[in-house]
Short mmCIF file of C-alpha atoms in Angstrom, two decimals:
data_model
loop_
_atom_site.label_atom_id
_atom_site.label_comp_id
_atom_site.label_asym_id
_atom_site.label_seq_id
_atom_site.Cartn_x
_atom_site.Cartn_y
_atom_site.Cartn_z
CA UNK A 1 243.99 91.35 -26.75
CA UNK A 2 244.79 95.03 -26.98
CA UNK A 3 247.97 95.64 -28.98
CA UNK A 4 249.90 98.85 -29.69
CA UNK A 5 252.45 99.53 -32.41
CA UNK A 6 254.95 102.28 -31.57
CA UNK A 7 258.27 103.48 -32.98
CA UNK A 8 259.99 106.51 -34.43
CA UNK A 9 258.64 108.17 -37.54
CA UNK A 10 259.67 106.30 -40.68
CA UNK A 11 260.42 103.04 -38.87
CA UNK A 12 257.67 101.17 -40.71
CA UNK A 13 255.30 101.16 -37.73
CA UNK A 14 252.15 101.75 -39.76
CA UNK A 15 253.14 99.26 -42.44
CA UNK A 16 253.73 96.54 -39.84
CA UNK A 17 250.48 97.46 -38.08
CA UNK A 18 248.58 96.96 -41.32
CA UNK A 19 250.35 93.68 -42.08
CA UNK A 20 249.54 92.37 -38.61
CA UNK A 21 245.90 93.37 -39.03
CA UNK A 22 245.77 91.57 -42.37
CA UNK A 23 247.39 88.53 -40.79
CA UNK A 24 244.79 88.41 -38.00
CA UNK A 25 241.97 88.85 -40.50
CA UNK A 26 243.36 86.06 -42.67
CA UNK A 27 243.10 83.84 -39.58
CA UNK A 28 239.42 84.89 -39.31
CA UNK A 29 239.99 86.66 -35.98
CA UNK A 30 237.72 89.56 -34.99
CA UNK A 31 239.76 92.78 -35.29
CA UNK A 32 239.17 96.44 -34.47
CA UNK A 33 241.94 98.59 -35.97
CA UNK A 34 242.55 102.13 -34.71
CA UNK A 35 244.67 104.81 -36.36
CA UNK A 36 245.84 106.99 -33.46
CA UNK A 37 248.85 108.49 -35.24
CA UNK A 38 249.10 112.20 -35.98
CA UNK A 39 249.89 111.14 -39.55
CA UNK A 40 246.78 109.22 -40.58
CA UNK A 41 248.12 106.51 -42.91
CA UNK A 42 246.68 103.27 -41.58
CA UNK A 43 243.63 103.41 -43.83
CA UNK A 44 245.81 103.77 -46.92
CA UNK A 45 248.04 100.92 -45.72
CA UNK A 46 244.90 98.79 -45.45
CA UNK A 47 244.01 99.50 -49.06
CA UNK A 48 241.87 102.63 -48.99
CA UNK A 49 242.32 105.30 -51.64
CA UNK A 50 243.21 108.82 -50.55
CA UNK A 51 239.64 110.08 -50.80
CA UNK A 52 238.28 107.02 -48.98
CA UNK A 53 240.82 107.38 -46.18
CA UNK A 54 240.07 111.09 -45.85
CA UNK A 55 236.36 110.29 -45.59
CA UNK A 56 236.78 108.05 -42.54
CA UNK A 57 234.76 109.42 -39.60
CA UNK A 58 236.93 111.08 -36.95
CA UNK A 59 236.59 109.74 -33.43
CA UNK A 60 237.31 113.18 -32.03
CA UNK A 61 234.36 114.63 -33.93
CA UNK A 62 232.00 112.15 -32.28
CA UNK A 63 233.24 112.61 -28.72
CA UNK A 64 229.85 113.84 -27.38
CA UNK A 65 228.13 110.73 -28.76
CA UNK A 66 230.87 108.46 -27.37
CA UNK A 67 230.63 110.03 -23.91
CA UNK A 68 226.85 109.88 -23.80
CA UNK A 69 226.79 106.22 -24.82
CA UNK A 70 229.52 105.11 -22.41
CA UNK A 71 228.05 107.09 -19.50
CA UNK A 72 224.89 105.00 -19.65
CA UNK A 73 223.12 105.42 -16.32
CA UNK A 74 226.26 105.62 -14.18
CA UNK A 75 225.03 107.68 -11.21
CA UNK A 76 228.54 109.02 -10.53
CA UNK A 77 228.63 110.88 -13.85
CA UNK A 78 226.18 113.76 -13.83
CA UNK A 79 226.43 114.47 -17.55
CA UNK A 80 228.45 113.58 -20.60
CA UNK A 81 229.95 117.08 -20.47
CA UNK A 82 231.68 116.21 -17.21
CA UNK A 83 233.51 113.22 -18.74
CA UNK A 84 237.15 113.57 -19.76
CA UNK A 85 239.42 111.21 -21.66
CA UNK A 86 240.39 109.30 -18.51
CA UNK A 87 236.91 108.92 -16.99
CA UNK A 88 236.72 105.30 -15.78
CA UNK A 89 233.63 103.10 -16.06
CA UNK A 90 231.55 102.12 -13.05
CA UNK A 91 228.26 100.48 -12.31
CA UNK A 92 225.73 101.67 -14.83
CA UNK A 93 228.34 102.45 -17.49
CA UNK A 94 228.06 100.92 -20.90
CA UNK A 95 231.05 98.88 -22.10
CA UNK A 96 232.40 98.20 -25.56
CA UNK A 97 233.08 94.75 -26.96
CA UNK A 98 235.02 93.82 -30.05
CA UNK A 99 232.34 91.76 -31.76
CA UNK A 100 229.15 93.66 -30.98
CA UNK A 101 227.23 96.33 -32.83
CA UNK A 102 226.72 99.59 -30.97
CA UNK A 103 226.20 103.31 -31.69
CA UNK A 104 229.91 104.07 -31.26
CA UNK A 105 230.93 101.64 -33.99
CA UNK A 106 228.02 102.74 -36.14
CA UNK A 107 229.15 106.37 -36.03
CA UNK A 108 232.94 106.00 -35.82
CA UNK A 109 233.96 102.75 -37.54
CA UNK A 110 233.97 101.50 -41.08
CA UNK A 111 234.16 97.82 -41.95
CA UNK A 112 236.69 97.03 -44.68
CA UNK A 113 237.29 93.82 -46.57
CA UNK A 114 240.87 92.58 -46.52
CA UNK A 115 241.12 89.65 -48.91
CA UNK A 116 237.49 88.91 -48.19
CA UNK A 117 237.73 89.20 -44.41
CA UNK A 118 236.03 92.07 -42.51
CA UNK A 119 237.97 94.41 -40.23
CA UNK A 120 236.57 97.40 -38.34
CA UNK A 121 238.68 100.53 -38.80
CA UNK A 122 238.50 103.61 -36.59
CA UNK A 123 240.58 106.80 -36.85
CA UNK A 124 241.19 109.71 -34.52
CA UNK A 125 241.08 112.09 -37.45
CA UNK A 126 243.68 114.57 -38.71
CA UNK A 127 244.25 118.14 -37.62
CA UNK A 128 241.64 120.49 -39.01
CA UNK A 129 242.24 124.09 -40.02
CA UNK A 130 240.58 125.17 -36.78
CA UNK A 131 243.10 123.11 -34.77
CA UNK A 132 246.23 124.60 -36.27
CA UNK A 133 248.19 126.67 -33.79
CA UNK A 134 245.74 126.15 -30.93
CA UNK A 135 245.26 122.41 -30.37
CA UNK A 136 247.46 119.55 -29.19
CA UNK A 137 247.15 116.27 -31.03
CA UNK A 138 246.76 114.43 -27.75
CA UNK A 139 243.31 116.02 -27.45
CA UNK A 140 242.43 114.05 -30.59
CA UNK A 141 243.40 110.69 -29.13
CA UNK A 142 241.36 111.30 -25.98
CA UNK A 143 238.42 109.53 -27.62
CA UNK A 144 240.59 106.45 -28.16
CA UNK A 145 241.69 106.43 -24.51
CA UNK A 146 238.10 106.77 -23.32
CA UNK A 147 237.01 103.86 -25.52
CA UNK A 148 239.90 101.67 -24.32
CA UNK A 149 238.96 102.41 -20.71
CA UNK A 150 235.48 101.03 -21.42
CA UNK A 151 236.54 98.10 -23.59
CA UNK A 152 236.15 94.47 -22.55
CA UNK A 153 238.00 92.17 -24.92
CA UNK A 154 238.56 88.45 -24.62
CA UNK A 155 240.85 85.75 -25.98
CA UNK A 156 241.15 85.59 -29.76
CA UNK A 157 239.69 89.10 -30.07
CA UNK A 158 242.07 91.85 -31.12
CA UNK A 159 242.22 95.63 -30.91
CA UNK A 160 245.27 96.92 -32.80
CA UNK A 161 246.25 100.58 -32.34
CA UNK A 162 248.77 102.36 -34.55
CA UNK A 163 250.10 104.90 -32.04
CA UNK A 164 251.65 108.29 -32.67
CA UNK A 165 255.38 108.20 -33.43
CA UNK A 166 258.21 108.50 -30.94
CA UNK A 167 257.69 108.79 -27.21
CA UNK A 168 254.69 111.12 -27.57
CA UNK A 169 252.49 108.22 -26.47
CA UNK A 170 253.51 109.03 -22.90
CA UNK A 171 251.65 112.35 -22.99
CA UNK A 172 248.62 110.38 -21.75
CA UNK A 173 248.01 107.19 -19.81
CA UNK A 174 247.05 105.35 -22.97
CA UNK A 175 250.40 103.55 -23.07
CA UNK A 176 249.18 101.40 -20.13
CA UNK A 177 246.02 100.25 -21.93
CA UNK A 178 247.62 97.38 -23.87
CA UNK A 179 248.41 93.73 -23.24
CA UNK A 180 251.53 94.00 -25.38
CA UNK A 181 253.32 96.87 -27.12
CA UNK A 182 255.31 96.16 -30.26
CA UNK A 183 258.07 98.71 -30.78
CA UNK A 184 259.25 98.83 -34.38
CA UNK A 185 262.96 99.67 -34.59
CA UNK A 186 265.38 99.96 -37.46
CA UNK A 187 268.92 98.64 -36.91
CA UNK A 188 270.40 102.11 -36.36
CA UNK A 189 271.23 104.23 -33.33
CA UNK A 190 268.28 106.50 -34.04
CA UNK A 191 266.14 103.43 -34.56
CA UNK A 192 266.76 102.12 -31.05
CA UNK A 193 266.69 105.50 -29.30
CA UNK A 194 262.90 105.44 -29.02
CA UNK A 195 263.16 101.94 -27.54
CA UNK A 196 265.39 103.25 -24.75
CA UNK A 197 262.99 106.10 -24.02
CA UNK A 198 259.99 103.81 -24.03
CA UNK A 199 261.69 101.24 -21.84
CA UNK A 200 262.62 103.91 -19.31
CA UNK A 201 259.22 105.59 -19.18
CA UNK A 202 257.29 102.30 -19.02
CA UNK A 203 259.48 100.70 -16.37
CA UNK A 204 257.13 101.26 -13.43
CA UNK A 205 253.86 100.47 -15.19
CA UNK A 206 254.14 96.78 -16.06
CA UNK A 207 254.14 97.43 -19.81
CA UNK A 208 254.98 94.35 -21.88
CA UNK A 209 257.35 95.66 -24.54
CA UNK A 210 258.61 93.63 -27.50
CA UNK A 211 260.88 94.94 -30.24
CA UNK A 212 260.26 94.18 -33.90
CA UNK A 213 263.40 94.81 -35.95
CA UNK A 214 262.44 96.25 -39.31
CA UNK A 215 264.36 96.87 -42.54
CA UNK A 216 266.88 94.24 -41.52
CA UNK A 217 269.29 93.34 -44.32
CA UNK A 218 271.58 90.72 -42.83
CA UNK A 219 273.22 89.10 -39.78
CA UNK A 220 275.04 92.30 -38.82
CA UNK A 221 271.76 94.15 -38.46
CA UNK A 222 270.34 91.37 -36.29
CA UNK A 223 273.48 91.33 -34.14
CA UNK A 224 273.23 95.10 -33.68
CA UNK A 225 269.62 94.89 -32.51
CA UNK A 226 270.44 91.99 -30.18
CA UNK A 227 273.25 94.00 -28.62
CA UNK A 228 271.07 97.11 -28.21
CA UNK A 229 267.76 95.67 -26.98
CA UNK A 230 268.69 92.22 -25.68
CA UNK A 231 265.91 89.80 -24.87
CA UNK A 232 263.26 92.36 -25.81
CA UNK A 233 263.98 91.61 -29.48
CA UNK A 234 261.12 89.37 -30.57
CA UNK A 235 261.55 89.03 -34.33
CA UNK A 236 263.02 90.81 -37.34
CA UNK A 237 261.53 91.68 -40.73
CA UNK A 238 263.43 92.22 -43.94
CA UNK A 239 262.72 93.39 -47.46
CA UNK A 240 259.32 92.55 -48.93
CA UNK A 241 258.35 92.74 -52.59
CA UNK A 242 254.75 92.29 -51.46
CA UNK A 243 254.97 95.41 -49.29
CA UNK A 244 256.54 97.45 -52.10
CA UNK A 245 253.64 96.47 -54.36
CA UNK A 246 251.17 97.32 -51.61
CA UNK A 247 252.74 100.77 -51.15
CA UNK A 248 252.26 101.35 -54.88
CA UNK A 249 248.58 100.50 -54.48
CA UNK A 250 248.96 97.16 -56.28
CA UNK A 251 249.03 94.50 -53.56
CA UNK A 252 248.85 90.85 -54.45
CA UNK A 253 246.71 88.44 -52.45
CA UNK A 254 247.94 88.44 -48.86
CA UNK A 255 248.60 84.70 -49.02
CA UNK A 256 251.48 85.55 -51.37
CA UNK A 257 253.35 87.52 -48.69
CA UNK A 258 256.83 86.04 -48.28
CA UNK A 259 256.95 83.00 -45.97
CA UNK A 260 259.57 84.59 -43.70
CA UNK A 261 257.39 87.63 -43.16
CA UNK A 262 254.29 85.50 -42.58
CA UNK A 263 256.28 83.66 -39.93
CA UNK A 264 257.25 86.97 -38.32
CA UNK A 265 253.61 88.03 -38.16
CA UNK A 266 252.63 84.71 -36.60
CA UNK A 267 255.35 85.28 -34.00
CA UNK A 268 253.70 88.61 -33.14
CA UNK A 269 250.33 86.92 -32.79
CA UNK A 270 251.78 84.19 -30.59
CA UNK A 271 253.34 86.82 -28.32
CA UNK A 272 250.04 88.67 -28.08
CA UNK A 273 248.15 85.47 -27.32
CA UNK A 274 250.70 84.49 -24.67
CA UNK A 275 250.22 87.84 -22.94
CA UNK A 276 246.58 87.02 -22.22
CA UNK A 277 247.55 84.66 -19.40
CA UNK A 278 249.28 87.53 -17.61
CA UNK A 279 246.34 89.93 -17.62
CA UNK A 280 245.86 91.75 -14.34
CA UNK A 281 242.48 93.48 -14.37
CA UNK A 282 243.04 94.89 -10.87
CA UNK A 283 246.23 96.65 -11.95
CA UNK A 284 244.62 97.73 -15.21
CA UNK A 285 241.77 99.38 -13.32
CA UNK A 286 244.08 100.89 -10.70
CA UNK A 287 246.20 102.51 -13.41
CA UNK A 288 243.05 103.81 -15.08
CA UNK A 289 241.97 105.46 -11.83
CA UNK A 290 245.46 106.80 -11.10
CA UNK A 291 245.70 108.63 -14.41
CA UNK A 292 242.14 109.89 -14.05
CA UNK A 293 242.90 111.46 -10.67
CA UNK A 294 246.12 112.94 -12.04
CA UNK A 295 244.33 114.51 -15.02
CA UNK A 296 241.48 115.68 -12.81
CA UNK A 297 243.83 117.54 -10.49
CA UNK A 298 246.04 119.01 -13.21
CA UNK A 299 243.31 120.35 -15.53
CA UNK A 300 240.05 118.35 -15.54
CA UNK A 301 238.45 119.77 -12.41
CA UNK A 302 239.07 123.33 -13.54
CA UNK A 303 237.78 122.67 -17.05
CA UNK A 304 234.58 120.90 -16.01
CA UNK A 305 233.91 122.72 -12.75
CA UNK A 306 233.45 119.29 -11.16
CA UNK A 307 235.36 117.18 -8.67
CA UNK A 308 236.14 114.39 -11.11
CA UNK A 309 237.47 112.13 -8.35
CA UNK A 310 233.82 111.48 -7.52
CA UNK A 311 233.49 109.66 -10.86
CA UNK A 312 235.58 106.79 -9.45
CA UNK A 313 233.43 103.85 -8.35
CA UNK A 314 235.17 102.32 -5.26
CA UNK A 315 235.55 98.58 -5.48
CA UNK A 316 234.90 98.55 -9.22
CA UNK A 317 237.19 96.32 -11.26
CA UNK A 318 236.82 96.12 -15.03
CA UNK A 319 237.10 92.48 -15.94
CA UNK A 320 235.91 89.99 -18.51
CA UNK A 321 233.20 87.40 -18.00
CA UNK A 322 231.55 88.56 -14.76
CA UNK A 323 227.90 87.65 -14.35
CA UNK A 324 225.29 90.36 -14.28
CA UNK A 325 224.48 89.35 -10.71
CA UNK A 326 228.06 90.23 -9.73
CA UNK A 327 227.78 93.66 -11.24
CA UNK A 328 224.33 95.18 -10.83
CA UNK A 329 223.46 98.42 -12.54
CA UNK A 330 221.24 101.04 -10.93
CA UNK A 331 218.38 99.62 -8.83
CA UNK A 332 219.95 96.16 -8.99
CA UNK A 333 219.45 95.62 -12.69
CA UNK A 334 222.03 94.04 -14.95
CA UNK A 335 221.92 93.90 -18.72
CA UNK A 336 223.46 96.36 -21.12
CA UNK A 337 224.59 98.76 -18.41
CA UNK A 338 226.01 96.21 -15.99
CA UNK A 339 229.62 96.34 -14.86
CA UNK A 340 230.52 93.58 -17.28
CA UNK A 341 227.91 91.52 -19.08
CA UNK A 342 228.56 87.89 -20.04
CA UNK A 343 230.57 87.35 -23.20
CA UNK A 344 228.40 87.68 -26.25
CA UNK A 345 228.57 85.26 -29.11
CA UNK A 346 231.04 86.47 -31.74
CA UNK A 347 229.47 88.72 -34.33
CA UNK A 348 231.20 89.49 -37.59
CA UNK A 349 230.15 92.94 -38.83
CA UNK A 350 228.61 93.31 -42.28
CA UNK A 351 231.47 94.23 -44.63
CA UNK A 352 231.53 97.40 -46.70
CA UNK A 353 234.10 96.78 -49.46
CA UNK A 354 236.64 99.58 -49.73
#
């Protein structure tokens, strides 16, 4: 399942993202974690030191490699240079899977050990000095969007993305790339304001939105959130001594996290797992194409000097579990560059202790 964590700055979004990732890892689930926030803190929340977190490879810096790999032998894409963040896959494209090894993961991911369990971590990368004053952060997350467009994930496989704060996620079509979006909200008017924005913007796109109340101190806080967000409130999280120790760089074993908070994390996993039954690959692909055409017309065609609408493969639907015979690559071949290859056996990447 593909899962996003969103919320206003300071809501605890990154902390809850990291706790959820630890929870999944403790259940021995394959996890790819992605830090797509302008403030790159997910690595530190997962236990990396400042220097280690700063040394994570930046997805944006490897965009040429990512494009070239995903393009494969797709005849509709003349060159990697003509690909933009919304370029959809088609026959001949290479696809990403959670549990495989591939050049994208090799260049852009690091495998961390969380209480002995491996998790792949990827990061968009921070602003560089060259970016200041001339670049928009959404150009950084383009690599994430491109990877999500080419990702085939199955049940009990998880991609968890810590998104940029506030409603900035709507500056691209990436907000439609998830099975479920967890919005972290404090029990304050400011805390629920992002929820209202997100709810409004996502209304016409079939986004599954669940609210996680954070920093809840008592029944009055719960009642406030229930009044403000109604049935979208999934679960609430209160004070955690374990989290305070973790934020000081001295976390105990994850199994010692408070029982109430472990229950809350399991509730998040159950909601994510339940969303799998409602997957609509046709709508997912249609939205992918819609945003690609929109970006092509607004800036992509002019930037690349190409009619990017021609990159769309008519009749193509990204879906899990199709046979190679159903999705031939160029000259009728299947294999690595087929539309969707059969599910591979789970592979747990070799850990590199942080």
